[in-house]
Amino acid sequence: MSARFAPAAVSLKNYLVMTYVLFIGLTLGVLTVVINLFTGVIFNALIKDNIAQKSEEIVRAVGSQYSGRGFDARSIEAMGMYFVHEGYIVTVEDEAGRVVWDARSCDMRQCAAVLGRIAERMEGYFRLDGAVQTRRYPVVYAGRTVGTVTIETYGPFFYSETETKFLTSINRLLLMAGVLCALISAGVSMALSRAIALPINKAGEAARQIAKIHSGGVNGERRTIRIQDRYKTRELAGLAGSINALAEELEEGERRQKRLMSDIAHELRTPLTCLQGDIEAMIDGVYMPDRKRLESCHEEVIRLITLVQDLNTLTCLEWETAPLNKTAFDLAKLVRAAITPFASAALEKGIELRVNLQESPIIADYDRLKQVFINLLSNAVAYTDRGSVTVAIERPHEPFLAAQETPLAAHRWSVVVADTGIGIPADDLPHIFERLYRSDKSRGRGGGKDGGAAGGAGVGLTIAAAIVHAHNGTISAVSPGDGGAGSVFRVSL
């Protein structure tokens, strides 16, 4: 087994960091723009209200300088020059339209300088285009209009120096907060991405070590690879568990492969040794090549051929290359045909054969299924010294099938083969369907439920399971494991 691991263009850690930083950066950028726009709209509305209120305040101040006979021009001039420094160019006229005081006439250069600074500030720093706007307000005294105040300002609105400093401070604060949040988010992103990428890197490294070990790249070192960390994140814990399960499965598969090779070698060694001994004895003249000796050699050859054929059949079934000749027939008829050859053997041993069959139409491979039940009955009779062997066809208790109206739902059956024989030890029960496995090692590999007669090759149950699985069915076995308790095999189709 070999594996290639192509190097990634970008590591997962860097990819996650870039993703987090990009996402947080975009979020901060959008948030900053929204806050800036929202603040600008509110602040500009407030500035417009302040300008309107200031204009009304100027009108009231000018009106307070009217004494009934006329305006106090000197007082208005003092107030007017103060208003000019604040960005308000004031002109006062009496009720006849004569100019009482005009800021431009008083100090044209000062007025131009103030408006110029405001325009430079608004257009240069804040990128807000505007122009000088003029508004006229009446001056009311004792219920009658006694004059008019004309106020020129930069419009539609303008920021004073204090307001400009306030906005500049707000923008700097937002910028500093954005930079600080970006730095914090980058640190958190790196820590979070490391926490995510590290377990994945460990899993990848473990997978590479497993691939190297089981492909023969590592000779005898670190045969056990496990991820020891216990992650609190469900997905990471599942990944670590999957890698560990994969390692366990591969190690178990390797152990099974070695045991299989050892068992096959043992099964082949015995008949070949017998053949070698008999043939060498006949060559040396120790034995005469008579019919009895030749028949003995022939039996060993047949045993070898049978083992090879069984292994080949099993391989074809497991790799789904053996075709199934499916036809419609009665499962009860097939079971009766499988029982018939064992009637005399059961009678000789004093075993009672109990049969409880019912009509059970099915579509399957007749010969293959017959091989399954012959195998199960052969084991049941061979390893039962007293009592009985029971064969029954049952309908599985599955309520959801009753609601189905398809032929597939109507034709679902279980065949149960139960005996009162020697049983199967609990430690061996999970392995009885494995190749060349026997539960009773003390009998010289010939006396357990091995899937054939005593002394068989140990692949009978494995072939039976493969045939059942090829029919999309299930086969299972239960056994209390005490002497005489027996075993129960169930085949569901």
XYZ file of C-alpha atoms in Angstrom:
493
model
C 0.000 0.000 0.000
C 1.350 3.412 -0.894
C 0.048 6.913 -0.595
C 0.970 10.300 -1.926
C 0.387 13.507 -0.041
C 0.571 16.553 -2.305
C 1.862 19.638 -0.501
C -0.799 22.285 -0.113
C -0.187 25.711 -1.622
C -1.291 27.415 1.602
C -1.264 25.833 5.030
C -4.582 25.555 6.834
C -3.305 27.757 9.667
C -2.309 30.580 7.302
C -5.509 30.162 5.334
C -7.623 30.449 8.487
C -5.618 33.459 9.706
C -6.048 35.221 6.359
C -9.738 34.356 6.309
C -10.339 35.604 9.850
C -8.299 38.781 9.343
C -10.030 39.506 6.033
C -13.462 38.905 7.531
C -12.777 40.984 10.632
C -11.094 43.690 8.546
C -14.102 43.927 6.246
C -16.417 43.954 9.254
C -14.438 46.725 10.930
C -14.252 48.677 7.674
C -17.997 48.450 7.076
C -18.684 49.252 10.721
C -16.359 52.271 10.617
C -17.965 53.603 7.433
C -21.464 53.115 8.851
C -20.547 54.787 12.139
C -18.845 57.631 10.295
C -21.817 58.187 8.003
C -24.311 57.902 10.833
C -22.292 60.266 13.023
C -21.867 62.690 10.123
C -25.589 62.806 9.388
C -26.485 63.410 13.020
C -23.664 65.914 13.557
C -24.507 67.858 10.382
C -28.165 68.093 11.398
C -27.037 69.391 14.788
C -24.730 71.970 13.137
C -27.576 73.208 10.932
C -29.769 73.650 14.016
C -26.952 75.490 15.782
C -26.473 77.849 12.803
C -30.218 78.592 12.737
C -30.279 79.180 16.475
C -27.169 81.389 16.261
C -28.769 83.450 13.490
C -31.887 83.975 15.604
C -29.661 84.910 18.544
C -27.915 87.537 16.366
C -31.275 88.965 15.292
C -32.403 89.225 18.894
C -29.113 90.873 19.887
C -29.492 93.462 17.107
C -33.133 94.041 18.035
C -32.099 94.751 21.617
C -30.125 97.744 20.307
C -33.261 99.469 19.005
C -34.473 102.180 21.412
C -37.667 103.334 19.715
C -35.957 106.190 17.894
C -33.386 104.119 16.069
C -30.556 101.570 16.305
C -27.371 102.087 18.357
C -24.831 101.752 15.535
C -21.794 101.742 17.831
C -23.078 98.794 19.904
C -24.125 96.953 16.753
C -20.614 97.424 15.343
C -19.039 95.852 18.465
C -21.372 92.876 18.272
C -21.071 92.594 14.508
C -17.276 92.260 14.513
C -17.561 89.499 17.132
C -20.074 87.702 14.898
C -17.683 88.070 11.935
C -15.000 86.071 13.800
C -17.577 83.315 14.300
C -18.341 83.199 10.556
C -21.451 85.394 10.410
C -21.294 88.491 8.152
C -24.041 90.824 9.412
C -25.728 93.803 7.720
C -28.364 95.881 9.576
C -30.909 98.117 7.803
C -33.621 100.316 9.265
C -37.277 100.228 8.276
C -36.613 102.710 5.466
C -33.946 100.428 4.003
C -30.988 102.569 4.990
C -27.873 100.667 6.079
C -27.259 101.119 9.777
C -24.125 98.959 9.822
C -22.418 96.666 7.327
C -19.613 94.280 8.309
C -18.130 94.297 4.798
C -18.032 98.099 4.689
C -16.491 98.121 8.153
C -13.747 95.566 7.443
C -13.930 93.927 4.043
C -10.558 92.184 4.412
C -11.512 90.569 7.724
C -14.817 89.302 6.335
C -13.097 87.802 3.273
C -10.423 86.181 5.445
C -12.958 84.546 7.744
C -15.069 83.187 4.877
C -11.900 82.009 3.103
C -10.699 80.049 6.116
C -14.132 78.442 6.494
C -14.258 77.499 2.796
C -10.725 76.082 2.944
C -11.615 74.018 6.003
C -14.880 72.673 4.576
C -13.679 72.030 1.027
C -10.088 71.035 1.744
C -10.340 68.925 4.899
C -13.919 67.669 4.892
C -14.382 67.556 1.097
C -17.699 69.435 1.338
C -18.393 71.912 -1.459
C -20.453 74.987 -0.618
C -20.978 78.659 -1.250
C -21.860 81.848 0.608
C -25.544 81.939 1.443
C -27.581 84.978 2.478
C -30.597 84.990 4.799
C -32.753 88.026 5.791
C -34.519 88.281 9.140
C -36.997 91.049 10.235
C -36.375 93.019 13.457
C -39.660 93.453 15.351
C -40.162 96.077 18.048
C -43.487 96.671 19.842
C -45.311 94.557 17.307
C -43.936 96.278 14.192
C -41.013 95.668 11.916
C -38.386 98.312 12.528
C -35.550 96.918 10.396
C -33.893 93.960 8.692
C -30.830 91.864 9.557
C -28.996 90.215 6.661
C -26.646 87.334 7.628
C -24.147 85.819 5.210
C -22.663 82.392 6.081
C -20.868 79.555 4.310
C -23.622 77.100 3.353
C -25.408 74.868 3.507
C -23.504 74.632 6.836
C -20.008 75.008 8.217
C -17.910 73.761 11.119
C -16.293 76.064 13.600
C -12.713 75.433 14.727
C -13.968 73.794 17.918
C -16.329 71.541 15.968
C -13.543 70.723 13.515
C -11.270 69.638 16.361
C -14.096 67.506 17.777
C -14.660 65.716 14.461
C -10.928 65.222 13.982
C -10.684 63.655 17.439
C -13.617 61.343 16.679
C -12.024 60.181 13.397
C -8.684 59.573 15.096
C -10.405 57.644 17.856
C -12.206 55.480 15.301
C -8.939 54.871 13.463
C -7.115 53.930 16.651
C -9.991 51.671 17.720
C -9.951 50.011 14.280
C -6.191 49.416 14.421
C -6.453 48.072 17.985
C -9.341 45.773 17.057
C -7.410 44.596 13.984
C -4.385 43.726 16.117
C -6.537 41.925 18.689
C -8.452 40.075 15.976
C -5.191 39.043 14.298
C -3.908 37.623 17.597
C -7.196 35.845 18.311
C -7.300 34.571 14.727
C -3.797 33.136 15.001
C -4.607 31.445 18.312
C -7.921 30.098 17.020
C -6.479 28.918 13.706
C -3.630 27.215 15.551
C -6.128 25.483 17.837
C -7.991 24.206 14.764
C -5.027 23.465 12.519
C -2.856 21.730 15.130
C -5.201 18.742 15.645
C -5.677 18.439 11.883
C -1.906 18.526 11.387
C -1.548 15.837 14.052
C -4.203 13.764 12.317
C -2.449 14.220 8.962
C 0.903 13.272 10.452
C -0.658 10.215 12.103
C -2.251 9.229 8.772
C 1.120 9.573 7.019
C 2.810 7.464 9.704
C 0.073 4.848 9.411
C 0.440 4.783 5.619
C 4.222 4.519 5.904
C 4.043 1.724 8.467
C 1.458 -0.359 6.632
C 3.132 0.139 3.268
C 6.405 -1.232 4.627
C 8.140 2.154 4.795
C 8.987 1.742 8.487
C 10.600 -1.482 9.651
C 9.584 -2.470 13.135
C 9.409 1.018 14.643
C 6.308 2.713 16.033
C 3.914 -0.041 15.068
C 1.189 1.606 17.128
C 0.071 5.078 16.055
C -2.543 6.891 18.135
C -3.668 10.472 18.643
C -3.596 10.823 22.424
C -5.103 14.306 22.763
C -8.658 14.593 24.047
C -10.349 17.422 22.194
C -13.452 19.141 23.541
C -14.617 20.112 20.049
C -16.908 17.406 18.725
C -15.613 17.500 15.146
C -11.950 17.404 16.188
C -12.644 14.647 18.686
C -14.435 12.735 15.918
C -11.461 13.211 13.586
C -9.022 11.938 16.214
C -11.315 9.011 16.964
C -11.591 8.161 13.267
C -7.805 8.185 12.826
C -7.373 5.986 15.904
C -10.110 3.645 14.671
C -8.420 3.501 11.261
C -5.097 2.639 12.895
C -6.719 -0.066 15.019
C -8.526 -1.505 12.002
C -5.348 -1.566 9.911
C -3.374 -3.170 12.732
C -6.115 -5.730 13.237
C -6.204 -6.351 9.475
C -2.454 -6.829 9.467
C -2.727 -9.285 12.360
C -5.495 -11.148 10.532
C -3.444 -11.221 7.355
C -0.452 -12.657 9.184
C -2.656 -15.184 10.957
C -4.319 -16.056 7.640
C -0.988 -16.645 5.970
C 0.131 -18.736 8.922
C -3.085 -20.759 8.862
C -2.918 -21.315 5.100
C 0.692 -22.416 5.428
C -0.343 -24.809 8.207
C -3.258 -26.193 6.199
C -1.031 -26.736 3.181
C 1.913 -28.049 5.168
C 0.047 -31.031 6.685
C -1.227 -32.681 3.468
C 1.963 -31.807 1.589
C 4.076 -33.358 4.353
C 1.942 -36.505 4.239
C 2.218 -36.628 0.465
C 5.964 -36.083 0.613
C 6.414 -38.819 3.213
C 4.279 -41.361 1.358
C 5.859 -40.638 -2.027
C 9.420 -40.739 -0.638
C 8.601 -44.020 1.153
C 7.300 -45.514 -2.080
C 10.349 -44.252 -4.003
C 12.687 -45.742 -1.369
C 10.774 -49.048 -1.446
C 9.559 -48.746 2.132
C 5.940 -48.772 0.942
C 4.586 -50.552 -2.059
C 2.708 -48.227 -4.459
C -0.491 -50.251 -4.011
C -4.052 -49.032 -4.308
C -4.386 -48.182 -0.598
C -1.296 -45.942 -0.609
C -2.310 -44.220 -3.830
C -5.833 -43.607 -2.483
C -4.318 -42.026 0.618
C -2.240 -39.701 -1.550
C -5.297 -38.989 -3.650
C -7.263 -37.955 -0.536
C -4.557 -35.480 0.442
C -4.543 -34.029 -3.074
C -8.350 -33.685 -2.942
C -8.016 -31.944 0.423
C -5.564 -29.461 -1.094
C -7.774 -28.869 -4.120
C -10.824 -28.335 -1.864
C -8.964 -25.796 0.265
C -7.777 -23.874 -2.799
C -11.278 -23.975 -4.315
C -12.840 -22.741 -1.055
C -10.380 -19.874 -0.827
C -10.966 -18.981 -4.474
C -14.751 -19.103 -3.980
C -14.456 -16.904 -0.905
C -12.302 -14.377 -2.777
C -14.805 -14.219 -5.662
C -17.707 -13.693 -3.264
C -15.927 -11.016 -1.257
C -14.875 -9.161 -4.402
C -18.378 -9.610 -5.896
C -17.019 -11.329 -9.003
C -19.010 -14.532 -8.472
C -22.316 -14.221 -10.386
C -25.563 -15.061 -8.577
C -28.097 -17.101 -10.544
C -31.259 -15.774 -8.915
C -34.584 -17.523 -9.428
C -37.932 -17.601 -7.634
C -38.493 -20.617 -5.344
C -39.850 -21.691 -1.981
C -37.222 -21.277 0.760
C -38.866 -24.121 2.729
C -38.215 -26.516 -0.154
C -34.536 -25.541 -0.212
C -34.180 -26.061 3.566
C -35.803 -29.528 3.367
C -33.351 -30.476 0.609
C -30.462 -29.318 2.797
C -31.729 -31.286 5.817
C -32.171 -34.620 4.006
C -28.453 -35.643 3.804
C -28.067 -35.276 7.588
C -31.086 -37.333 8.654
C -29.162 -40.604 8.880
C -26.165 -39.051 10.700
C -28.525 -37.463 13.239
C -30.330 -40.784 13.733
C -27.046 -42.626 14.349
C -26.012 -40.109 17.058
C -29.463 -40.117 18.630
C -30.083 -36.458 17.798
C -33.639 -35.309 17.244
C -34.142 -33.249 14.094
C -36.910 -30.712 14.643
C -38.274 -28.927 11.591
C -40.680 -25.982 11.636
C -41.057 -24.616 8.128
C -43.613 -22.460 6.384
C -44.181 -21.460 2.801
C -41.660 -18.694 2.101
C -41.341 -17.466 -1.490
C -38.032 -15.811 -2.282
C -35.832 -14.748 -5.198
C -32.226 -15.843 -4.718
C -29.463 -18.182 -5.904
C -30.746 -21.652 -4.977
C -27.424 -23.496 -5.073
C -25.498 -20.852 -3.156
C -28.099 -20.658 -0.360
C -28.254 -24.440 -0.179
C -24.491 -24.407 0.400
C -25.068 -22.037 3.351
C -27.630 -24.237 5.085
C -25.704 -27.466 4.403
C -22.747 -25.840 6.088
C -24.775 -24.746 9.147
C -26.480 -28.168 9.463
C -23.152 -29.973 9.066
C -21.740 -28.026 12.012
C -24.873 -28.489 14.101
C -24.907 -32.273 13.654
C -21.117 -32.685 13.944
C -20.820 -30.818 17.257
C -23.999 -31.998 18.958
C -23.580 -35.200 20.948
C -27.045 -35.260 22.505
C -30.274 -33.348 22.373
C -31.634 -31.878 19.187
C -31.073 -29.737 16.130
C -33.914 -27.356 15.245
C -34.456 -25.724 11.868
C -37.201 -23.120 11.531
C -38.295 -20.440 9.096
C -39.583 -17.282 10.769
C -40.971 -13.982 9.673
C -38.912 -11.175 11.295
C -40.983 -9.004 13.634
C -40.666 -5.657 11.879
C -43.845 -3.552 12.154
C -42.814 -1.201 9.371
C -42.952 -4.093 6.860
C -46.676 -4.482 7.387
C -47.245 -1.011 5.960
C -45.282 -1.846 2.816
C -47.152 -3.224 -0.161
C -44.165 -4.168 -2.301
C -43.255 -7.823 -3.001
C -39.837 -7.185 -1.440
C -41.446 -6.340 1.905
C -43.731 -9.357 1.725
C -40.876 -11.825 0.996
C -38.540 -11.306 3.953
C -37.591 -14.361 6.015
C -35.220 -15.670 8.658
C -33.905 -19.241 8.816
C -32.843 -20.334 12.303
C -30.539 -23.322 12.902
C -30.282 -24.112 16.639
C -28.510 -26.989 18.360
C -27.821 -28.221 21.886
C -24.167 -28.990 21.175
C -20.889 -27.833 22.680
C -21.535 -24.139 22.068
C -19.058 -21.418 21.156
C -16.885 -19.632 23.743
C -17.666 -15.928 24.157
C -14.105 -14.921 23.183
C -14.351 -16.801 19.899
C -17.909 -15.839 18.954
C -16.994 -12.516 17.238
C -14.411 -14.299 15.032
C -16.209 -17.402 13.807
C -16.945 -15.878 10.386
C -13.272 -15.070 9.781
C -11.141 -17.144 7.435
C -9.530 -20.293 8.845
C -10.782 -19.554 12.344
C -11.717 -22.368 14.746
C -13.049 -21.841 18.210
C -11.562 -24.978 19.804
C -7.774 -24.712 19.407
C -7.213 -27.666 21.782
C -8.600 -30.101 19.230
C -5.731 -29.636 16.863
C -7.624 -27.086 14.805
C -10.263 -29.588 13.898
C -12.955 -29.506 16.514
C -14.807 -26.203 16.742
C -17.553 -24.561 14.811
C -15.225 -23.970 11.940
C -17.672 -24.048 9.107
C -17.207 -27.630 8.012
C -16.789 -31.103 9.347
C -14.306 -31.793 12.061
C -10.840 -31.196 10.765
C -12.008 -29.010 7.885
C -10.170 -26.010 6.502
C -12.079 -23.456 8.553
C -13.561 -21.353 5.737
C -17.079 -22.819 5.647
C -18.705 -20.146 7.835
C -16.740 -17.435 6.073
C -18.095 -18.631 2.702
C -21.595 -18.870 4.171
C -21.385 -15.302 5.443
C -20.081 -14.071 2.080
C -22.972 -15.775 0.235
C -25.538 -14.260 2.601
C -23.984 -10.788 2.278
C -23.997 -11.159 -1.513
C -27.789 -11.531 -1.199
C -27.926 -8.324 0.922
C -28.812 -10.440 3.937
C -27.358 -10.910 7.409
C -26.008 -13.887 9.321
C -25.421 -13.955 13.063
C -24.658 -16.412 15.846
C -25.362 -16.504 19.576
C -24.189 -18.991 22.165
C -24.142 -18.986 25.974
C -20.813 -20.795 25.731
C -21.387 -23.480 28.438
C -21.091 -27.117 27.623
C -24.300 -28.436 26.135
C -25.823 -24.965 25.865
C -25.655 -25.053 22.109
C -25.591 -22.344 19.448
C -28.163 -20.494 17.377
C -27.406 -19.292 13.843
C -29.839 -16.904 12.154
C -29.826 -16.109 8.431
C -32.095 -13.190 7.442
C -32.890 -12.672 3.762
